[in-house]
N, CA, C and O atoms as a Maestro MAE file, in Angstrom:
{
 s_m_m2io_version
 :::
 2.0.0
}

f_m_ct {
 s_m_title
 :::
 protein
 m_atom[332] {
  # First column is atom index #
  i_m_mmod_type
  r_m_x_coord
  r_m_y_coord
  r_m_z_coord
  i_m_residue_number
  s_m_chain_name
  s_m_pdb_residue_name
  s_m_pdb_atom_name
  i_m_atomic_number
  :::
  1 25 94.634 102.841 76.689 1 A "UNK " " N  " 7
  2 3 94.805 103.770 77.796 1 A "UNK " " CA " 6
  3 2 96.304 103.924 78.066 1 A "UNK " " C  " 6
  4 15 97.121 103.013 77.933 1 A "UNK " " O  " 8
  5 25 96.556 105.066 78.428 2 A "UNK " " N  " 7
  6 3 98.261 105.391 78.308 2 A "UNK " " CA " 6
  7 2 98.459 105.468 79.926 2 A "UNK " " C  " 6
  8 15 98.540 106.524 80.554 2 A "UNK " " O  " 8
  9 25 98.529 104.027 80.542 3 A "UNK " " N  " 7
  10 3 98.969 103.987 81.499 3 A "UNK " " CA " 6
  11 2 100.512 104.553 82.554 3 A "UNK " " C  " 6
  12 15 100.711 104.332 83.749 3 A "UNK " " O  " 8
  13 25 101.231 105.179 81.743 4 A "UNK " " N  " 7
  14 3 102.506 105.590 82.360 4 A "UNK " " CA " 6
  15 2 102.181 107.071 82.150 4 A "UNK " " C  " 6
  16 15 102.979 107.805 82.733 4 A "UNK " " O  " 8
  17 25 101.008 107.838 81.322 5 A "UNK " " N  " 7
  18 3 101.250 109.136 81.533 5 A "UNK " " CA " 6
  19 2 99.665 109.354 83.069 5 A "UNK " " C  " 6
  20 15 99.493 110.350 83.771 5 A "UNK " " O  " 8
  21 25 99.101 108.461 83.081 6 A "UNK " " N  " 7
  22 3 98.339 108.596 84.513 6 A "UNK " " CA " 6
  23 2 99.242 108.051 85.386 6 A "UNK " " C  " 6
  24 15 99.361 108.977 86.188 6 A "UNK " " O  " 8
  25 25 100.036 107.080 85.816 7 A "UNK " " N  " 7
  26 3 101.137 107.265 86.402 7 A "UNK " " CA " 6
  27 2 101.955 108.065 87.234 7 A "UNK " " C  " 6
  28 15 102.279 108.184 88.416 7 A "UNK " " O  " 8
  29 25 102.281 108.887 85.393 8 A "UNK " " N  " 7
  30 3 103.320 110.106 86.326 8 A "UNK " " CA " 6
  31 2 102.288 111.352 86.714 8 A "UNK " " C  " 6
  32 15 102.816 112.286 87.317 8 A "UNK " " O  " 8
  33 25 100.945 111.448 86.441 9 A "UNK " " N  " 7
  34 3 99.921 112.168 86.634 9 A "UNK " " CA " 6
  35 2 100.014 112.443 88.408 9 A "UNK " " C  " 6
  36 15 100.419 113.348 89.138 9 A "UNK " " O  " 8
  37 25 99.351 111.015 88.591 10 A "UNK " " N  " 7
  38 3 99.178 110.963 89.832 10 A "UNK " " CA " 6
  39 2 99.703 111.254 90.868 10 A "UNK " " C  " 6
  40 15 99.243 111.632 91.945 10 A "UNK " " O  " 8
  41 25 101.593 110.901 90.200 11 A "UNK " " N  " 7
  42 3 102.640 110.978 91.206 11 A "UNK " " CA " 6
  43 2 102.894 112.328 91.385 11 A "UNK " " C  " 6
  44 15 103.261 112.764 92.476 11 A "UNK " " O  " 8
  45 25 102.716 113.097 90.319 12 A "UNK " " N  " 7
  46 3 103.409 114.189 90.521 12 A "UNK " " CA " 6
  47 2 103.051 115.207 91.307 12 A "UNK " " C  " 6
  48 15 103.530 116.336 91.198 12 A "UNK " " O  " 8
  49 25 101.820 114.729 92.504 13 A "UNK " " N  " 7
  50 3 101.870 115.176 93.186 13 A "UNK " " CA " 6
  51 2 102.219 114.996 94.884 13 A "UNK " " C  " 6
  52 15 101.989 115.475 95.994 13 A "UNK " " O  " 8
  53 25 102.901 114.000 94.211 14 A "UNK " " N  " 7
  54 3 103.816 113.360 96.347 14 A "UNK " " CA " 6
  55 2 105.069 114.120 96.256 14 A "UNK " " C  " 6
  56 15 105.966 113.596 95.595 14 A "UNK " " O  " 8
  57 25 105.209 114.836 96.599 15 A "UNK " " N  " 7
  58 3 106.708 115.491 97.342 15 A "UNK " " CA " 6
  59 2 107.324 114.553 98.316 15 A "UNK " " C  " 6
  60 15 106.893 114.165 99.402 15 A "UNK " " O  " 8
  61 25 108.675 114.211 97.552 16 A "UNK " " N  " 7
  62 3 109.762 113.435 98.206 16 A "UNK " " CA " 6
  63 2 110.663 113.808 98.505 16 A "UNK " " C  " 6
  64 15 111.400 114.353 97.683 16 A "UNK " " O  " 8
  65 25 111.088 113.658 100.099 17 A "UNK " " N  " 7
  66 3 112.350 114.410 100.254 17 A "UNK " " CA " 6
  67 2 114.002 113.710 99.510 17 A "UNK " " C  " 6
  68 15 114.424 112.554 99.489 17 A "UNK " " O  " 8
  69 25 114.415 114.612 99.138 18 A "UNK " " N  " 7
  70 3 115.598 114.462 98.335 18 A "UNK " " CA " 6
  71 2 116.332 113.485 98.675 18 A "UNK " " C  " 6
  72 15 116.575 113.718 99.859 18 A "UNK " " O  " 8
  73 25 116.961 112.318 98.330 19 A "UNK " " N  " 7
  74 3 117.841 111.706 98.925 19 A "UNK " " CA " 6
  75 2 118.991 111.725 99.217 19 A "UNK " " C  " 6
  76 15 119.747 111.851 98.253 19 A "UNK " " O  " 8
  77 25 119.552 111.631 100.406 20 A "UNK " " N  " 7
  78 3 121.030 112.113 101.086 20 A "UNK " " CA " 6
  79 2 122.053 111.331 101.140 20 A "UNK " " C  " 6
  80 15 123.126 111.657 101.648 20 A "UNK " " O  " 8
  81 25 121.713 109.795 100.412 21 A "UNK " " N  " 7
  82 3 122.955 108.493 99.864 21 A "UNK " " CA " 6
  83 2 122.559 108.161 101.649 21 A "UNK " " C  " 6
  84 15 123.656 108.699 101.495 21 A "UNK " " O  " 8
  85 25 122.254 107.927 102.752 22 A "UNK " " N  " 7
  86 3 121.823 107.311 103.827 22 A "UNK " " CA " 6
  87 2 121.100 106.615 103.688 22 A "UNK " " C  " 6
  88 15 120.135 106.858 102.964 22 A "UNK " " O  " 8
  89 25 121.288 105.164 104.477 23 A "UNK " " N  " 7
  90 3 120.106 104.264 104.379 23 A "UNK " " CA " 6
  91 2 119.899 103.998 105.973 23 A "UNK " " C  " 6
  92 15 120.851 103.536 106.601 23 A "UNK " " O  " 8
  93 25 119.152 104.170 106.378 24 A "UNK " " N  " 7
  94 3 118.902 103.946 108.143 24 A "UNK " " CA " 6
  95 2 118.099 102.772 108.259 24 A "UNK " " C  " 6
  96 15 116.955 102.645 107.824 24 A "UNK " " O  " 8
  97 25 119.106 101.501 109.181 25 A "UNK " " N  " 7
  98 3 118.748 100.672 109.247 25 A "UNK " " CA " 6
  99 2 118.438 100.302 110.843 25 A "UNK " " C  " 6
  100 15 119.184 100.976 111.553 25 A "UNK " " O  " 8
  101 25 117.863 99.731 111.354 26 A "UNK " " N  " 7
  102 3 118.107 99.125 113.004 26 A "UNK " " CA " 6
  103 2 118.300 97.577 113.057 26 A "UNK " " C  " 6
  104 15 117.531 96.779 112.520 26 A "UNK " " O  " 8
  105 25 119.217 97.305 113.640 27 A "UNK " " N  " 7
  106 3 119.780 95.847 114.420 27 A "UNK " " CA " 6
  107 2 120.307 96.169 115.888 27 A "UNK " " C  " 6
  108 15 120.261 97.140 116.643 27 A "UNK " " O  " 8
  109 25 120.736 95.112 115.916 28 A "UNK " " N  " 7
  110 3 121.972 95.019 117.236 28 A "UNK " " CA " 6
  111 2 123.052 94.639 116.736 28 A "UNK " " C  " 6
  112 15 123.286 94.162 115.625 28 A "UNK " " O  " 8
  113 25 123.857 94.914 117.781 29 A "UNK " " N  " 7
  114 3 125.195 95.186 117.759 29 A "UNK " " CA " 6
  115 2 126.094 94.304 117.161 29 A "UNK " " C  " 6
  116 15 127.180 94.537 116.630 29 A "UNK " " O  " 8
  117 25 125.310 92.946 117.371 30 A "UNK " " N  " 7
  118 3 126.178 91.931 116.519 30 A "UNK " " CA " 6
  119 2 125.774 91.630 115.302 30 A "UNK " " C  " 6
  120 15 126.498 90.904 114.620 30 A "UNK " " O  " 8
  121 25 124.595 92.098 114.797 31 A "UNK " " N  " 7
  122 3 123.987 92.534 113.301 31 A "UNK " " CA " 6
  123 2 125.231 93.382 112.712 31 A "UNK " " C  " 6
  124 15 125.829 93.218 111.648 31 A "UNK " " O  " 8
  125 25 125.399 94.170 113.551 32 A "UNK " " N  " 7
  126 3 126.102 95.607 112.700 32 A "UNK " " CA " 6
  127 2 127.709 94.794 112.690 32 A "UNK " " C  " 6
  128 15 128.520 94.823 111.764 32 A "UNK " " O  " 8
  129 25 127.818 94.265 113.685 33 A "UNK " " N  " 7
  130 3 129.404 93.677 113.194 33 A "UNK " " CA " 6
  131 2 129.343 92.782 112.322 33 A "UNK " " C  " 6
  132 15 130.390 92.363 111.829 33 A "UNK " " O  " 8
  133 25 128.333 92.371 112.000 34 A "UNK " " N  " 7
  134 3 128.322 91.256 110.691 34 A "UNK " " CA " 6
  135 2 128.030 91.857 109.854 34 A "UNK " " C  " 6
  136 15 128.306 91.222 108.836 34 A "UNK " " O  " 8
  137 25 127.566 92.856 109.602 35 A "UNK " " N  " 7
  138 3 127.418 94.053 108.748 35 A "UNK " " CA " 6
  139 2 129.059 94.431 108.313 35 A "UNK " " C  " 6
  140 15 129.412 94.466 107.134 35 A "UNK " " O  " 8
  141 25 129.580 94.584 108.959 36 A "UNK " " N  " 7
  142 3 130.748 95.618 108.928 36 A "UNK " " CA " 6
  143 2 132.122 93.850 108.569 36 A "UNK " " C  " 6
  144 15 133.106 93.681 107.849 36 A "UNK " " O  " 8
  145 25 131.691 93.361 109.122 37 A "UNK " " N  " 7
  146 3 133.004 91.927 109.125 37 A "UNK " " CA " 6
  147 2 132.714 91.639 107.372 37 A "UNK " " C  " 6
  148 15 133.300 91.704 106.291 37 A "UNK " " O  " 8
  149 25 131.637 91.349 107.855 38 A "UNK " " N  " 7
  150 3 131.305 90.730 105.923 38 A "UNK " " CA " 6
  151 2 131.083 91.492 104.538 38 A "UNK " " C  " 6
  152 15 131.007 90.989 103.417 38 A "UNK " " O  " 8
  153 25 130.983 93.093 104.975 39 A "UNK " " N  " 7
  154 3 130.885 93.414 103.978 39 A "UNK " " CA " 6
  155 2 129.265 93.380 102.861 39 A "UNK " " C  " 6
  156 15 129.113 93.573 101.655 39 A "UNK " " O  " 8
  157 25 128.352 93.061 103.909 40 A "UNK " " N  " 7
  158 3 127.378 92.783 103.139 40 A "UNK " " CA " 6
  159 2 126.172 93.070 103.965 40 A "UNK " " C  " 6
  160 15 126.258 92.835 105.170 40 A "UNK " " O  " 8
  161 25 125.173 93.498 103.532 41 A "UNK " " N  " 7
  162 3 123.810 93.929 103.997 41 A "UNK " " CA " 6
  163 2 122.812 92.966 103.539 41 A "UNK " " C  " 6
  164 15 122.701 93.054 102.316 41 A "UNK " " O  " 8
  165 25 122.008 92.038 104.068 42 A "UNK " " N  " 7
  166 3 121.022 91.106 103.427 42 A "UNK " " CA " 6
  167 2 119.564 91.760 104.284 42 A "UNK " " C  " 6
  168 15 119.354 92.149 105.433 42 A "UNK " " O  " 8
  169 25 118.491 91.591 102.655 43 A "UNK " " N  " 7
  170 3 117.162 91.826 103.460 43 A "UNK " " CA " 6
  171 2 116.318 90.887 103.283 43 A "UNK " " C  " 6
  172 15 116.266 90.030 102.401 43 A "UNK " " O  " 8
  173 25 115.514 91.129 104.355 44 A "UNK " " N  " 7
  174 3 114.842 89.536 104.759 44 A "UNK " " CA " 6
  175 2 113.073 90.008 103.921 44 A "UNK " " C  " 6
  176 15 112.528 91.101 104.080 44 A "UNK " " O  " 8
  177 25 112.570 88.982 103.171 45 A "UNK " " N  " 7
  178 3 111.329 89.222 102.724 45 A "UNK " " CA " 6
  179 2 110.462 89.586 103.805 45 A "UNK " " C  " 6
  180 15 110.398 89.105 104.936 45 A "UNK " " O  " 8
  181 25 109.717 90.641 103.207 46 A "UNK " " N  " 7
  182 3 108.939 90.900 104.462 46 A "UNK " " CA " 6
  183 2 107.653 89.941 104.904 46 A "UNK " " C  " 6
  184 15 106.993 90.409 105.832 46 A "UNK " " O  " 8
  185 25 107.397 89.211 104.600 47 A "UNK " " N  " 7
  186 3 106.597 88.119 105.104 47 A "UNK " " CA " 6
  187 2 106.969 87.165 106.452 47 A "UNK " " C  " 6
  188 15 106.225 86.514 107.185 47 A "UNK " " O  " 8
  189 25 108.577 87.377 106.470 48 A "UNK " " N  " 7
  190 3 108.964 86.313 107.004 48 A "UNK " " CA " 6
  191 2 109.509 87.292 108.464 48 A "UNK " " C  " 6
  192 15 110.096 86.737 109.393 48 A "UNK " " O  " 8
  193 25 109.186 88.875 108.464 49 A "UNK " " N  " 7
  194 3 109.499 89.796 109.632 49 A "UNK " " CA " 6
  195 2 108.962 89.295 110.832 49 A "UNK " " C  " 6
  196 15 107.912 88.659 110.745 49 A "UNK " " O  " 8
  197 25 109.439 89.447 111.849 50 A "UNK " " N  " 7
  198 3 108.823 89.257 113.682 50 A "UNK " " CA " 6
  199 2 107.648 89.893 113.779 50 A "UNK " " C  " 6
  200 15 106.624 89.455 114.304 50 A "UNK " " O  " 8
  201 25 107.893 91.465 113.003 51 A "UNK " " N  " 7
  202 3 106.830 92.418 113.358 51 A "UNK " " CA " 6
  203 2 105.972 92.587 111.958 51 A "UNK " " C  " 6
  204 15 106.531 93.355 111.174 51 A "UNK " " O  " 8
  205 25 105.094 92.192 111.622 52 A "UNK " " N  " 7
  206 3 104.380 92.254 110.743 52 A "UNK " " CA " 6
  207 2 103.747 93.677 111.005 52 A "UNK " " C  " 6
  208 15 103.843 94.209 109.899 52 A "UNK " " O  " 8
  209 25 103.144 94.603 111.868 53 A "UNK " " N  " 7
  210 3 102.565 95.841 112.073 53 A "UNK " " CA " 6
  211 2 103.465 96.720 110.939 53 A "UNK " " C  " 6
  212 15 102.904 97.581 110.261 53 A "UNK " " O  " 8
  213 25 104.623 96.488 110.820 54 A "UNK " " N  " 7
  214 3 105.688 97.708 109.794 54 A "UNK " " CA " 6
  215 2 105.206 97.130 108.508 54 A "UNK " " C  " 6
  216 15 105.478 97.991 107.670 54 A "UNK " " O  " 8
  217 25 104.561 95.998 107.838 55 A "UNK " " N  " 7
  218 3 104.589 96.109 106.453 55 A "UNK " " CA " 6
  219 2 103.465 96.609 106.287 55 A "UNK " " C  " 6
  220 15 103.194 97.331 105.327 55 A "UNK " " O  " 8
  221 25 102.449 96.215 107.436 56 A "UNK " " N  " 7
  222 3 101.197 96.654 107.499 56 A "UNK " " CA " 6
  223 2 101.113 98.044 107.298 56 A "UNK " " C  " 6
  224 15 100.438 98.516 106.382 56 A "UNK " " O  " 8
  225 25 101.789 98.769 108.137 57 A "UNK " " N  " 7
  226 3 101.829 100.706 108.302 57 A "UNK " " CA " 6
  227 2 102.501 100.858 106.748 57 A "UNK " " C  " 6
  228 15 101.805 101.518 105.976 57 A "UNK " " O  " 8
  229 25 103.562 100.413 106.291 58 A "UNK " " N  " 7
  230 3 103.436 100.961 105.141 58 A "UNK " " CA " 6
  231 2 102.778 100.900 104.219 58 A "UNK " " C  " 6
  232 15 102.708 101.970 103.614 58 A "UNK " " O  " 8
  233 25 102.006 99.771 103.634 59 A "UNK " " N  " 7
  234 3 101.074 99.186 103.014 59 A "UNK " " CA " 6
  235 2 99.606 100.112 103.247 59 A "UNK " " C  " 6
  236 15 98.613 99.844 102.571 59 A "UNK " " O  " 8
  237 25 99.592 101.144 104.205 60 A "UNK " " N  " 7
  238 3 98.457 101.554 104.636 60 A "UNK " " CA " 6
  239 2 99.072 103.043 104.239 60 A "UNK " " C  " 6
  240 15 98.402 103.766 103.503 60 A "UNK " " O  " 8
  241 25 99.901 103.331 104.561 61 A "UNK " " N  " 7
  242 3 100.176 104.689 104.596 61 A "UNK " " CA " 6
  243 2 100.429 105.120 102.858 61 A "UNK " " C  " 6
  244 15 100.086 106.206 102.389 61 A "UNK " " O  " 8
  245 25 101.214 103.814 101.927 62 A "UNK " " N  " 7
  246 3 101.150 103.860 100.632 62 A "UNK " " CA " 6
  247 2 99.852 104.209 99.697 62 A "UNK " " C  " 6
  248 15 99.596 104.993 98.783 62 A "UNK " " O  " 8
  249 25 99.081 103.043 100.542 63 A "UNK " " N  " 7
  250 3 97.759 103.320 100.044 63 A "UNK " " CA " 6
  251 2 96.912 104.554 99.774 63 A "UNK " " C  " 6
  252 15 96.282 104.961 98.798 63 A "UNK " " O  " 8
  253 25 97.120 104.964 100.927 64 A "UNK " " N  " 7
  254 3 95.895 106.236 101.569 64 A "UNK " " CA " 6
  255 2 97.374 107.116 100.529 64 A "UNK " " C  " 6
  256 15 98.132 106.685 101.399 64 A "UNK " " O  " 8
  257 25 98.190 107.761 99.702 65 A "UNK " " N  " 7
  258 3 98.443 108.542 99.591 65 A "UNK " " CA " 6
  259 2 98.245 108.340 98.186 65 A "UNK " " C  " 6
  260 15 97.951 109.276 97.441 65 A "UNK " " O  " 8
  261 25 98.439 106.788 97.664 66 A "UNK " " N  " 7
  262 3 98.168 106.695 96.281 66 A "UNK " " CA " 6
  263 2 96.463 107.104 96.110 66 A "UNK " " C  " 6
  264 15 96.415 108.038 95.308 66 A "UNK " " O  " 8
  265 25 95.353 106.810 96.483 67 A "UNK " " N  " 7
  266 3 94.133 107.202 96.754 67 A "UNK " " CA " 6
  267 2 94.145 109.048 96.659 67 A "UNK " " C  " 6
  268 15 93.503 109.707 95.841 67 A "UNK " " O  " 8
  269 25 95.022 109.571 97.691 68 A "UNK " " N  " 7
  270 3 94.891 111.326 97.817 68 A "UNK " " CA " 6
  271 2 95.453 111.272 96.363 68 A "UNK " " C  " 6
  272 15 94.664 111.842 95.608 68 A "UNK " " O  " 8
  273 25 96.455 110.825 95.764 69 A "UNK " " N  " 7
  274 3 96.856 111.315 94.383 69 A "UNK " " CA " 6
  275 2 95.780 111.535 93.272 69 A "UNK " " C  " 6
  276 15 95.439 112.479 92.561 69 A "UNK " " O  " 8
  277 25 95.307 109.924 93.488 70 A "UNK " " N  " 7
  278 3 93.660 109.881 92.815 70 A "UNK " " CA " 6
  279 2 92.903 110.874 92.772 70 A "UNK " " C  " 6
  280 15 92.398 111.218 91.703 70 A "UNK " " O  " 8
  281 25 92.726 111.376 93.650 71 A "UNK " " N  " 7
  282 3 91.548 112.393 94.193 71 A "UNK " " CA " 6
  283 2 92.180 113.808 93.494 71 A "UNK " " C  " 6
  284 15 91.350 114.554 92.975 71 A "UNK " " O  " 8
  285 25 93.435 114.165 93.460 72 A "UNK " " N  " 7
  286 3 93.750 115.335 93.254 72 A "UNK " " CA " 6
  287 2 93.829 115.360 91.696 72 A "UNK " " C  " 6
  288 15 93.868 116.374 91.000 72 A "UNK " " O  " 8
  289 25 93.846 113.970 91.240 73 A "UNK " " N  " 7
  290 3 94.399 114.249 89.958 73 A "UNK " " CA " 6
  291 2 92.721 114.218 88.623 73 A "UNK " " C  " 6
  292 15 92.604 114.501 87.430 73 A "UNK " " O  " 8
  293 25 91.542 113.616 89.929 74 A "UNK " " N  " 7
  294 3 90.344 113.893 89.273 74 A "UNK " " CA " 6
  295 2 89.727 114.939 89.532 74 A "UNK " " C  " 6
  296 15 88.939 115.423 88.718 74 A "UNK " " O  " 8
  297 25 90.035 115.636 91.041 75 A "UNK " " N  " 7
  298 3 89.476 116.688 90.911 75 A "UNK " " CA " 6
  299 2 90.409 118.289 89.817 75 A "UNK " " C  " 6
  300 15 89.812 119.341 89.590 75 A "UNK " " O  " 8
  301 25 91.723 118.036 89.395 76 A "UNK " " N  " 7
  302 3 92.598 118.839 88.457 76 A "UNK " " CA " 6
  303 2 91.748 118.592 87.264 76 A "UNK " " C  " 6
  304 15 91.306 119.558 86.640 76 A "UNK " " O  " 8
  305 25 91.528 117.578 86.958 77 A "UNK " " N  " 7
  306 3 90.923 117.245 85.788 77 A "UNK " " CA " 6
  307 2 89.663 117.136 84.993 77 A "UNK " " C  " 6
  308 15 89.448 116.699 83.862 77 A "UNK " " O  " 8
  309 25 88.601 117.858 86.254 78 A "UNK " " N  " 7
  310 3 87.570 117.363 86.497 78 A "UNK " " CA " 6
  311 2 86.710 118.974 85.089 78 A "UNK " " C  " 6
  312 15 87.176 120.031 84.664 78 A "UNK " " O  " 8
  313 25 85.750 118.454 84.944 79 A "UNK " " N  " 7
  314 3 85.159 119.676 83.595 79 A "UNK " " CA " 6
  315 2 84.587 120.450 85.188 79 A "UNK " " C  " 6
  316 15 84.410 119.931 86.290 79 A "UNK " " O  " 8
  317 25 84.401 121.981 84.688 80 A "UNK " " N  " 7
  318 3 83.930 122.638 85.858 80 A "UNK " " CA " 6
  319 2 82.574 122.629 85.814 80 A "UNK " " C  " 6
  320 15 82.199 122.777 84.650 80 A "UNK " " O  " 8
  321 25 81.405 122.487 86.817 81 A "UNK " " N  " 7
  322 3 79.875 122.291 86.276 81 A "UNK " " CA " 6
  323 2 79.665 124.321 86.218 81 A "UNK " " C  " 6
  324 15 80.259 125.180 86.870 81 A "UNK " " O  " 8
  325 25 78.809 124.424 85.377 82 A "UNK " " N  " 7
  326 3 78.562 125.918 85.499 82 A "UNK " " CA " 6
  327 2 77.113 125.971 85.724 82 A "UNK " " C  " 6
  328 15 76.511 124.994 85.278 82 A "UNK " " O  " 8
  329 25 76.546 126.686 86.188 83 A "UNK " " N  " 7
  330 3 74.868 126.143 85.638 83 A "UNK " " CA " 6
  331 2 74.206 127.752 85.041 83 A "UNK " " C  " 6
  332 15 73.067 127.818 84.578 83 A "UNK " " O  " 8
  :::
 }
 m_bond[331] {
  # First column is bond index #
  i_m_from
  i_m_to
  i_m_order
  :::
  1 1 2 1
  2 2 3 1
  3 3 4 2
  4 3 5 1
  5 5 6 1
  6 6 7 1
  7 7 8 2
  8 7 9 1
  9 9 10 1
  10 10 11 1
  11 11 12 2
  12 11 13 1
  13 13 14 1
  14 14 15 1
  15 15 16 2
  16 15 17 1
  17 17 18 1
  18 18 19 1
  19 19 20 2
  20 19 21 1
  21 21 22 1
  22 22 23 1
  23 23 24 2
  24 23 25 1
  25 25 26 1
  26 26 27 1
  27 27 28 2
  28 27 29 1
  29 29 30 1
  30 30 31 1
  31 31 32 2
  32 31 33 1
  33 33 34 1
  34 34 35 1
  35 35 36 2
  36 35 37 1
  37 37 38 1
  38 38 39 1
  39 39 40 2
  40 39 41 1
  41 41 42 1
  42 42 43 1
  43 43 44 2
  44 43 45 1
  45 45 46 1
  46 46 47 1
  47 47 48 2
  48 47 49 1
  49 49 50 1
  50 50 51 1
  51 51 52 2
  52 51 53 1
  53 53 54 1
  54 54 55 1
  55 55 56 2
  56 55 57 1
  57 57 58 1
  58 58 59 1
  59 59 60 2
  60 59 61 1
  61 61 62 1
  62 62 63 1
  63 63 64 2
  64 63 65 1
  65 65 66 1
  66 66 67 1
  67 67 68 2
  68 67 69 1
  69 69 70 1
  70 70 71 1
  71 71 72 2
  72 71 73 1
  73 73 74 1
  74 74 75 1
  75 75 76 2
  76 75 77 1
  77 77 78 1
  78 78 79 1
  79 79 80 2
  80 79 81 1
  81 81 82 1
  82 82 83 1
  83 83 84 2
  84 83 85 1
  85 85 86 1
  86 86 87 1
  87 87 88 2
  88 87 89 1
  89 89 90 1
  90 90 91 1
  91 91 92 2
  92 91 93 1
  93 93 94 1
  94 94 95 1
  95 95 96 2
  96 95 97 1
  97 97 98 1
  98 98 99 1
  99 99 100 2
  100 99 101 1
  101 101 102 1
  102 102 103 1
  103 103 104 2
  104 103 105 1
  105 105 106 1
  106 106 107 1
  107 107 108 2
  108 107 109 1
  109 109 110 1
  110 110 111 1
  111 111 112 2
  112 111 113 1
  113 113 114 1
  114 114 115 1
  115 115 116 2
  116 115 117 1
  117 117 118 1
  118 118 119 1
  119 119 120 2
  120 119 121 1
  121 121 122 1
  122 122 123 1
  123 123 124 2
  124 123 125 1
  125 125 126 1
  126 126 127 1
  127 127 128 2
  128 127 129 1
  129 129 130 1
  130 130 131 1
  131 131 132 2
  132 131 133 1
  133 133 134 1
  134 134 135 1
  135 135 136 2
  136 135 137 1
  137 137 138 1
  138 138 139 1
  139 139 140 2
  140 139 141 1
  141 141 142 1
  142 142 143 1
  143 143 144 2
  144 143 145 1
  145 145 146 1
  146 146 147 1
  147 147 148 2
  148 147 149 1
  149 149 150 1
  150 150 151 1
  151 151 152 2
  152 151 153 1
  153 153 154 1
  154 154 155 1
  155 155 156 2
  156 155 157 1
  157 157 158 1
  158 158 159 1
  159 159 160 2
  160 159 161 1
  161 161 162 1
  162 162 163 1
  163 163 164 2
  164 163 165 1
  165 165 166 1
  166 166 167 1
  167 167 168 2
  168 167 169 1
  169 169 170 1
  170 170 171 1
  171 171 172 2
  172 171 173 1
  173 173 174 1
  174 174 175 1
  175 175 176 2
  176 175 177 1
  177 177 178 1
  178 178 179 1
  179 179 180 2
  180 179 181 1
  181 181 182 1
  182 182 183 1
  183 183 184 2
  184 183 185 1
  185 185 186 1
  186 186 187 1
  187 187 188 2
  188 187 189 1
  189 189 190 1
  190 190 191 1
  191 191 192 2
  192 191 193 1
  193 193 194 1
  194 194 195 1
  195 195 196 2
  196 195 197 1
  197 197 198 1
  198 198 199 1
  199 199 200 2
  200 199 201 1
  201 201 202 1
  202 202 203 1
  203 203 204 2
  204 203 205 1
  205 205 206 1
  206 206 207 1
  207 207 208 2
  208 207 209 1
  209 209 210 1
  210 210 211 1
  211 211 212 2
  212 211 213 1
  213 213 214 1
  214 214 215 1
  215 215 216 2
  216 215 217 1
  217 217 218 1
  218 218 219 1
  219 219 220 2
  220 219 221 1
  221 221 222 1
  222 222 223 1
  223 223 224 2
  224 223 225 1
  225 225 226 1
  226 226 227 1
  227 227 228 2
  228 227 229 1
  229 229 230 1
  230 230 231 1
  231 231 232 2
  232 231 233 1
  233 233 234 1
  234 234 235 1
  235 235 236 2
  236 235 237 1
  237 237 238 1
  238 238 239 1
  239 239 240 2
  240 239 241 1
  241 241 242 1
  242 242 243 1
  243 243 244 2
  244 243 245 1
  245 245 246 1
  246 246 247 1
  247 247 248 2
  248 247 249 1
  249 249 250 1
  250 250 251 1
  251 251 252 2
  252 251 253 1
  253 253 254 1
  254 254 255 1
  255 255 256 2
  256 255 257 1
  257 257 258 1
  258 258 259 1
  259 259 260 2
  260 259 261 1
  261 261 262 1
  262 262 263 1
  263 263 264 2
  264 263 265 1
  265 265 266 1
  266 266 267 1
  267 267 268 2
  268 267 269 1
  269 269 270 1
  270 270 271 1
  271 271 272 2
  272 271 273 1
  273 273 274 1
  274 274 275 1
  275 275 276 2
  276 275 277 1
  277 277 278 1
  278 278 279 1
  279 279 280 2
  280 279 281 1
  281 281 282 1
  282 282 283 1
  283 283 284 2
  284 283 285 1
  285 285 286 1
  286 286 287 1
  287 287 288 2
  288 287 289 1
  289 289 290 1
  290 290 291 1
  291 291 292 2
  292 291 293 1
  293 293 294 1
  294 294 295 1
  295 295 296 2
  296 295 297 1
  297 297 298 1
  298 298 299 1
  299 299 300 2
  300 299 301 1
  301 301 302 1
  302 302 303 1
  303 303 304 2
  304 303 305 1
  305 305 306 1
  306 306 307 1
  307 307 308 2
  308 307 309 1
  309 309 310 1
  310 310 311 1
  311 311 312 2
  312 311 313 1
  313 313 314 1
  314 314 315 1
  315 315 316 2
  316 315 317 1
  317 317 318 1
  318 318 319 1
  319 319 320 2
  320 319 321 1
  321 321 322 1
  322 322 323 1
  323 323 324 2
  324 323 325 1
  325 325 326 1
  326 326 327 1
  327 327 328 2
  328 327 329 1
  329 329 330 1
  330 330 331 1
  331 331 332 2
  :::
 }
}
């Protein structure tokens, strides 16, 4: 089974908005000066987040769109019934 051409099958139907070199992050203020003093951005595994609800929403919202891809890419593909 040629797993990378169902892949790009599936994908090719999520429209992504273009990327603008921005990365939007939120901290506080003394985040961002340690941001800015050190020169360095560190990310924390998401297991180990305060708010677990954000890996959750993405994990859900990933899902449900990889699923709509599914759906579009069996019903594109699907033989037409005639009777």
């Amino acid at each position: 089974m040629d797993y990378v051409a169902i892949y790009k099958k599936v994908w090719s139907f999520t429209k992504f908005p273009v990327y603008n070199g921005l990365i939007y992050h939120y901290t506080s203020l003394q985040g961002l000066l340690g941001i800015l003093d050190n020169g360095e951005f560190w990310a924390t595994k998401i297991s180990f987040l305060n708010d677990k609800a954000e890996s959750f929403l993405a994990y859900e919202i990933a899902k449900k769109q990889v699923i709509r891809n599914i759906e579009v890419t069996i019903q594109k593909s699907a033989i037409p019934l005639r009777y």
